[in-house]
Short mmCIF file of C-alpha atoms in Angstrom, two decimals:
data_model
loop_
_atom_site.label_atom_id
_atom_site.label_comp_id
_atom_site.label_asym_id
_atom_site.label_seq_id
_atom_site.Cartn_x
_atom_site.Cartn_y
_atom_site.Cartn_z
CA MET A 19 0.00 0.00 0.00
CA VAL A 20 1.10 3.61 -0.58
CA SER A 21 2.80 5.97 1.85
CA LEU A 22 1.41 9.47 2.24
CA TYR A 23 3.24 12.55 3.40
CA VAL A 24 1.04 14.59 5.70
CA THR A 25 2.16 17.53 7.89
CA MET A 26 5.80 16.37 8.01
CA MET A 27 4.69 12.85 8.82
CA THR A 28 5.08 9.69 6.74
CA VAL A 29 1.97 7.53 7.01
CA LYS A 30 1.79 3.88 5.97
CA VAL A 31 -1.75 2.87 5.00
CA PHE A 32 -3.58 -0.42 4.64
CA ARG A 33 -7.05 -0.36 3.11
CA SER A 34 -9.64 -2.94 4.13
CA PRO A 35 -12.65 -2.40 1.86
CA ALA A 36 -16.05 -2.87 3.59
CA ARG A 37 -14.31 -3.60 6.91
CA HIS A 38 -14.56 -0.96 9.61
CA GLY A 39 -11.67 -1.02 12.08
CA TYR A 40 -12.44 -1.34 15.79
CA ALA A 41 -9.08 -2.16 17.40
CA VAL A 42 -5.38 -2.47 16.59
CA GLU A 43 -2.51 -3.93 18.58
CA VAL A 44 1.20 -4.15 17.75
CA SER A 45 2.84 -7.53 18.38
CA PRO A 46 4.90 -7.70 21.59
CA TYR A 47 7.38 -9.92 19.69
CA ILE A 48 7.60 -8.77 16.08
CA PRO A 49 8.20 -5.00 15.67
CA SER A 50 6.64 -4.84 12.20
CA ARG A 51 3.49 -6.86 12.98
CA VAL A 52 0.04 -5.42 13.70
CA ALA A 53 -3.33 -7.07 14.33
CA CYS A 54 -6.63 -5.35 13.53
CA ALA A 55 -10.15 -6.38 14.57
CA ALA A 56 -12.72 -5.13 12.05
CA SER A 57 -16.40 -5.50 11.29
CA GLN A 58 -18.78 -5.19 8.36
CA TYR A 59 -21.49 -2.52 8.40
CA TYR A 60 -19.86 -0.56 11.26
CA GLY A 61 -20.34 -3.55 13.57
CA ILE A 62 -24.11 -3.18 13.58
CA ALA A 63 -24.65 -6.26 11.38
CA GLY A 64 -22.68 -8.71 9.28
CA CYS A 65 -19.45 -10.55 10.00
CA GLY A 66 -16.02 -9.68 11.35
CA THR A 67 -12.49 -9.93 10.04
CA LEU A 68 -9.25 -10.34 11.94
CA LEU A 69 -6.30 -8.93 10.00
CA VAL A 70 -2.59 -9.53 10.62
CA LEU A 71 -0.41 -6.98 8.83
CA ASP A 72 3.33 -6.47 8.43
CA GLN A 73 5.08 -3.16 7.90
CA THR A 74 7.43 -2.91 4.95
CA GLU A 75 9.69 -0.02 3.93
CA THR A 76 6.86 1.55 1.96
CA GLY A 77 3.57 0.37 3.47
CA LEU A 78 1.56 -2.39 5.12
CA THR A 79 1.02 -5.85 3.66
CA LEU A 80 -1.53 -8.51 4.60
CA VAL A 81 0.00 -11.56 6.29
CA ARG A 82 -3.20 -13.35 7.27
CA SER A 83 -6.91 -12.69 7.58
CA TRP A 84 -9.74 -14.70 9.09
CA GLU A 85 -13.48 -14.24 8.83
CA TRP A 86 -15.79 -14.58 11.83
CA SER A 87 -19.57 -14.96 11.77
CA ASP A 88 -20.16 -11.82 13.85
CA GLY A 89 -18.45 -8.45 14.29
CA LEU A 90 -15.03 -8.35 15.99
CA PHE A 91 -14.50 -5.51 18.45
CA ASP A 92 -11.12 -6.06 20.12
CA VAL A 93 -7.90 -8.03 19.74
CA ALA A 94 -4.89 -8.80 21.95
CA TRP A 95 -1.64 -10.63 21.23
CA SER A 96 -0.45 -13.41 23.50
CA GLU A 97 2.38 -12.35 25.78
CA ALA A 98 3.75 -15.93 25.70
CA ASN A 99 3.54 -17.02 22.05
CA GLU A 100 4.23 -14.77 19.07
CA HIS A 101 1.72 -16.63 16.85
CA ILE A 102 -1.34 -16.45 19.12
CA LEU A 103 -4.05 -13.77 19.40
CA VAL A 104 -7.40 -13.49 21.15
CA ALA A 105 -10.36 -11.58 19.74
CA GLY A 106 -13.73 -10.54 21.16
CA GLY A 107 -16.92 -10.88 19.14
CA GLY A 108 -20.43 -9.55 18.84
CA ASP A 109 -21.79 -13.05 19.48
CA GLY A 110 -20.42 -13.06 23.04
CA SER A 111 -17.42 -15.21 22.10
CA LEU A 112 -13.69 -15.04 22.58
CA GLN A 113 -11.67 -16.77 19.87
CA LEU A 114 -8.06 -17.91 20.06
CA TRP A 115 -6.30 -17.59 16.69
CA ASP A 116 -2.93 -18.90 15.49
CA THR A 117 -1.11 -17.18 12.61
CA ALA A 118 0.27 -20.60 11.60
CA ASN A 119 -3.27 -22.00 11.29
CA HIS A 120 -5.04 -20.64 8.25
CA SER A 121 -8.57 -21.88 8.65
CA ALA A 122 -10.33 -21.85 12.01
CA PRO A 123 -9.68 -20.60 15.56
CA LEU A 124 -7.83 -22.91 17.94
CA ARG A 125 -10.60 -22.47 20.45
CA VAL A 126 -13.85 -20.56 20.93
CA ALA A 127 -15.21 -19.72 24.38
CA LYS A 128 -18.78 -18.52 24.56
CA GLU A 129 -19.87 -17.63 28.08
CA HIS A 130 -20.73 -13.95 27.76
CA THR A 131 -24.38 -13.43 26.79
CA GLN A 132 -23.82 -10.20 24.83
CA GLU A 133 -21.07 -8.51 22.78
CA VAL A 134 -17.49 -8.88 24.00
CA TYR A 135 -16.15 -5.36 23.56
CA THR A 136 -12.74 -5.71 25.21
CA VAL A 137 -10.01 -8.35 25.62
CA ASP A 138 -6.55 -8.02 27.15
CA TRP A 139 -3.65 -10.39 27.83
CA SER A 140 -1.74 -9.94 31.11
CA GLN A 141 1.84 -8.69 30.85
CA THR A 142 3.22 -9.24 34.35
CA ARG A 143 5.94 -11.84 34.74
CA GLY A 144 4.93 -15.34 35.78
CA GLU A 145 1.28 -14.80 34.93
CA SER A 146 -0.66 -15.57 31.77
CA LEU A 147 -4.30 -14.56 31.94
CA ILE A 148 -6.89 -13.09 29.59
CA VAL A 149 -9.57 -10.65 30.75
CA SER A 150 -12.74 -9.88 28.81
CA GLY A 151 -15.48 -7.31 29.32
CA SER A 152 -18.95 -7.47 27.84
CA TRP A 153 -22.18 -5.61 27.25
CA ASP A 154 -23.69 -8.20 29.63
CA GLN A 155 -22.10 -6.08 32.43
CA THR A 156 -19.69 -8.85 33.51
CA VAL A 157 -15.93 -9.26 33.40
CA LYS A 158 -14.44 -12.74 32.96
CA VAL A 159 -10.90 -13.95 33.56
CA TRP A 160 -9.56 -16.88 31.53
CA ASP A 161 -6.47 -19.06 31.28
CA PRO A 162 -4.51 -18.75 28.00
CA ALA A 163 -6.17 -21.88 26.55
CA LEU A 164 -9.64 -20.33 26.98
CA SER A 165 -10.76 -23.23 29.17
CA PRO A 166 -13.95 -22.49 31.15
CA SER A 167 -13.53 -19.06 32.73
CA LEU A 168 -11.65 -18.91 36.04
CA THR A 169 -13.88 -16.21 37.50
CA THR A 170 -16.78 -13.91 36.63
CA LEU A 171 -16.79 -10.46 38.25
CA ARG A 172 -19.91 -8.38 38.70
CA GLY A 173 -20.31 -4.84 39.97
CA HIS A 174 -20.67 -2.55 36.97
CA GLU A 175 -24.19 -1.30 36.32
CA GLY A 176 -23.64 -0.63 32.64
CA VAL A 177 -21.98 -1.96 29.50
CA ILE A 178 -18.25 -2.73 29.98
CA TYR A 179 -16.19 -1.10 27.26
CA SER A 180 -12.60 -1.55 28.47
CA THR A 181 -10.67 -4.02 30.66
CA ILE A 182 -6.91 -3.51 30.95
CA TRP A 183 -4.39 -5.45 33.07
CA SER A 184 -2.04 -3.49 35.28
CA PRO A 185 1.49 -3.73 33.83
CA HIS A 186 2.82 -3.53 37.40
CA ILE A 187 0.60 -5.49 39.81
CA PRO A 188 -0.10 -9.21 39.18
CA GLY A 189 -3.76 -10.19 39.10
CA CYS A 190 -4.96 -6.59 38.95
CA PHE A 191 -6.91 -4.93 36.15
CA ALA A 192 -8.93 -1.77 35.51
CA SER A 193 -12.34 -1.63 33.87
CA ALA A 194 -14.35 1.24 32.37
CA SER A 195 -18.09 1.20 31.87
CA GLY A 196 -21.18 2.94 30.60
CA ASP A 197 -22.10 3.47 34.26
CA GLY A 198 -19.47 6.27 34.46
CA THR A 199 -17.16 4.39 36.83
CA LEU A 200 -13.57 3.24 36.64
CA ARG A 201 -13.05 0.11 38.74
CA ILE A 202 -9.88 -1.61 39.95
CA TRP A 203 -10.16 -5.37 40.49
CA ASP A 204 -8.17 -8.02 42.33
CA VAL A 205 -8.49 -11.42 40.63
CA LYS A 206 -7.21 -13.47 43.60
CA GLY A 207 -9.77 -11.95 45.92
CA ALA A 208 -12.37 -11.90 43.11
CA ALA A 209 -13.27 -8.42 44.28
CA CYS A 210 -13.52 -4.79 43.20
CA ARG A 211 -10.94 -2.85 45.28
CA LEU A 212 -11.81 0.64 44.07
CA ALA A 213 -14.77 2.23 42.27
CA ILE A 214 -14.18 5.77 41.02
CA PRO A 215 -17.09 7.88 39.70
CA ALA A 216 -14.73 9.19 37.04
CA HIS A 217 -17.18 10.85 34.61
CA LYS A 218 -20.84 11.84 34.52
CA ALA A 219 -21.08 10.05 31.18
CA GLU A 220 -20.14 6.69 29.66
CA ILE A 221 -16.42 5.78 29.84
CA LEU A 222 -15.29 4.02 26.66
CA SER A 223 -11.62 3.48 27.49
CA CYS A 224 -9.00 3.29 30.23
CA ASP A 225 -5.28 2.59 30.39
CA TRP A 226 -2.49 2.32 32.96
CA CYS A 227 0.61 4.48 33.00
CA LYS A 228 3.57 2.27 32.11
CA TYR A 229 5.85 3.94 34.70
CA ASP A 230 3.62 4.54 37.72
CA GLN A 231 1.41 1.82 39.17
CA ASN A 232 -0.95 4.40 40.69
CA VAL A 233 -1.80 6.32 37.52
CA VAL A 234 -4.74 5.40 35.25
CA ALA A 235 -6.42 7.47 32.54
CA THR A 236 -10.05 7.38 31.39
CA GLY A 237 -11.64 8.59 28.14
CA SER A 238 -15.33 9.40 28.01
CA VAL A 239 -18.34 10.33 25.90
CA ASP A 240 -18.08 13.73 27.65
CA CYS A 241 -15.08 14.47 25.33
CA THR A 242 -12.55 14.56 28.20
CA VAL A 243 -9.57 12.45 29.21
CA CYS A 244 -9.08 12.31 32.99
CA VAL A 245 -5.81 11.21 34.57
CA TRP A 246 -6.23 9.64 38.02
CA ASP A 247 -3.88 8.92 40.92
CA LEU A 248 -5.45 5.91 42.63
CA ARG A 249 -4.13 7.11 46.01
CA ASN A 250 -6.28 10.25 45.83
CA ILE A 251 -9.44 9.83 43.79
CA ARG A 252 -11.37 12.92 44.91
CA GLN A 253 -10.36 14.70 41.73
CA PRO A 254 -8.25 13.89 38.66
CA VAL A 255 -4.58 14.86 38.43
CA ASN A 256 -5.46 16.48 35.11
CA GLN A 257 -8.42 16.78 32.77
CA LEU A 258 -7.45 16.92 29.10
CA LEU A 259 -9.77 19.04 26.95
CA GLY A 260 -9.79 19.28 23.17
CA HIS A 261 -11.80 16.46 21.59
CA THR A 262 -15.22 17.49 20.29
CA TYR A 263 -16.88 14.07 20.32
CA ALA A 264 -16.62 10.88 22.40
CA ILE A 265 -13.15 9.49 23.12
CA ARG A 266 -13.11 5.89 21.94
CA ARG A 267 -9.68 4.70 23.06
CA LEU A 268 -6.60 5.96 24.84
CA LYS A 269 -3.10 4.60 25.37
CA PHE A 270 -0.15 5.68 27.50
CA SER A 271 3.22 5.91 25.80
CA PRO A 272 5.62 3.05 26.57
CA PHE A 273 8.50 5.55 26.29
CA ASP A 274 7.42 8.63 28.22
CA LYS A 275 5.82 8.58 31.67
CA THR A 276 3.39 11.47 31.17
CA VAL A 277 2.58 11.16 27.44
CA LEU A 278 -0.62 9.55 26.18
CA ALA A 279 -2.66 9.37 23.00
CA SER A 280 -6.42 9.39 22.49
CA CYS A 281 -8.63 8.76 19.48
CA SER A 282 -12.16 9.93 19.00
CA TYR A 283 -15.42 10.00 17.10
CA ASP A 284 -14.30 13.52 16.07
CA PHE A 285 -12.04 11.75 13.49
CA THR A 286 -8.81 12.85 15.26
CA VAL A 287 -5.99 11.36 17.28
CA ARG A 288 -4.57 13.66 19.93
CA PHE A 289 -1.29 13.48 21.83
CA TRP A 290 -0.95 14.84 25.34
CA ASP A 291 1.58 15.39 28.11
CA TYR A 292 -0.53 15.53 31.24
CA SER A 293 2.32 17.04 33.31
CA ARG A 294 2.16 20.31 31.34
CA GLN A 295 0.03 23.37 31.84
CA GLN A 296 -0.86 23.17 28.15
CA PRO A 297 -1.08 19.39 27.80
CA LEU A 298 -2.17 19.08 24.14
CA LEU A 299 0.94 18.34 22.07
CA ASP A 300 -0.60 17.61 18.67
CA THR A 301 -3.81 16.78 16.82
CA VAL A 302 -3.58 14.33 13.91
CA GLU A 303 -6.46 14.62 11.44
CA HIS A 304 -5.97 11.96 8.80
CA HIS A 305 -9.21 9.95 8.98
CA SER A 306 -12.64 10.63 7.47
CA GLU A 307 -14.62 8.56 10.01
CA PHE A 308 -14.63 7.56 13.69
CA VAL A 309 -11.14 6.56 14.91
CA CYS A 310 -11.62 3.49 17.11
CA GLY A 311 -8.30 1.65 17.42
CA LEU A 312 -5.00 2.99 18.73
CA ASP A 313 -1.69 1.56 19.94
CA PHE A 314 1.95 2.52 20.45
CA ASN A 315 4.66 0.27 19.03
CA LEU A 316 6.67 -1.16 21.96
CA HIS A 317 9.74 -1.71 19.76
CA ILE A 318 9.91 1.46 17.66
CA PRO A 319 9.90 4.57 19.90
CA ASN A 320 6.90 6.85 19.34
CA GLN A 321 5.50 4.94 16.38
CA VAL A 322 1.69 4.83 16.51
CA VAL A 323 -0.88 2.60 14.82
CA ASP A 324 -4.55 3.50 14.48
CA CYS A 325 -7.64 2.27 12.65
CA SER A 326 -10.89 3.88 11.66
CA TRP A 327 -14.35 3.23 10.29
CA ASP A 328 -12.99 4.78 7.06
CA GLU A 329 -11.63 1.28 6.27
CA THR A 330 -7.96 2.11 6.86
CA VAL A 331 -5.17 1.13 9.25
CA LYS A 332 -2.43 3.77 9.51
CA VAL A 333 1.11 3.65 10.94
CA TYR A 334 3.04 6.87 11.65
CA THR A 335 5.26 8.76 14.06
CA PRO A 336 3.59 12.05 15.04
CA ALA A 337 5.79 15.12 14.60
CA CYS A 338 5.33 16.12 18.25
CA LEU A 339 6.99 12.87 19.44
CA SER A 340 9.84 12.78 16.91
CA VAL A 341 13.32 13.17 18.37
CA GLY A 342 13.80 16.50 20.12
CA ALA A 343 10.32 17.90 19.36
CA HIS A 344 8.70 16.90 22.65
CA SER A 345 11.53 17.83 25.00
CA ALA A 346 12.00 21.25 23.39
CA ALA A 347 8.46 22.40 24.04
CA PRO A 348 7.63 24.36 27.23
#
C-alpha cells in the first residue's frame, strides 16, 4: 500500500474495503506486525475480520486474515507465544487464533451473553491470563487456553467497554463502563478494590501508565480524558480538553511517563503530556470517520498505529513525538 506525506509525517496505510476497524494492537514480539479487529457494516450487522499486517519499507502488507460470523470488536496478542491472538466478538465469544493456522480458531469460548467489547492479555511476569469485558455487564478472567472461565466479576451497572491489566501489579486490572465508573479489580480476591465515579457520562476506554502503578487514565463520551492517581481519587490529576466528540480509546506511551494518545469520534488522534500546563501536544487529522483503534509500538519509539471506520489502518510517528520535538516544548 502507498505511503502518504502529511504535515511532516510519513503515514503507511492499509485499506480494508467494507471492513470498519475497531481495534489495533502491535505484536509484543515482532516490531513490524500489527493485528486489527474489524467489522462489516460498522459492527451493527454482518461478519467480522481479523487482519494480521506487516510493515514494509513503503507500506503495510496482509500476512493473514480470518473471517468470523459476527463483528469483531477487540484483539490482543499473546504475551507468551508470538503466533497467538485473542479476539472478542459480537456473538459473546472469545476466539483464540494462530497465525500458523489458516482456517479456524484454535478455540472458541462462549460464556458472555452479549457482545465482548474488550479483551486483554496480562503482561506481568509469571502470569498468563486473559480478561474480557462485555455488554452483559460482567468481566471474565480466563487461562490462555480459553478453558472455562476462572472467574466472573460483577459490579458494573452498565456496559463494559474496556478491561486492561495493570502492567505492574499481578492479578490486577482496571475496567471502564457505561455506568461512568472506573473500577480496579483483584483477581485473587475476586473483588472490586476501588470504584471511582470518574465521569458523569459513559467511559469508553481506560489505560495504565507504564511507569507509575498508581496512575490510570479514562476517556469518556463527555469528550474529556481524565488522569487519576489511585491514592487520591477525589479529583483527577489532570483533565485533558480538546476532543469534540466521544473518546473511543486511549493509550499511555511506553516511552514517556506522562505522554498519552487518544482517538475519538471527532475523526482525530490527539497526543498529550498531562504534566504540562498546556497538555495538548498535537492533533492528527488523517481519517474521514470515527477513529476506534490505537496503539503505540513497543519496539519502535513513538511509532503509533490507528484504525478507523474509514476502512484504513495507519502507521506513523507524530511530529510532536519525533526526536527532540517533545523535550524542546515548554
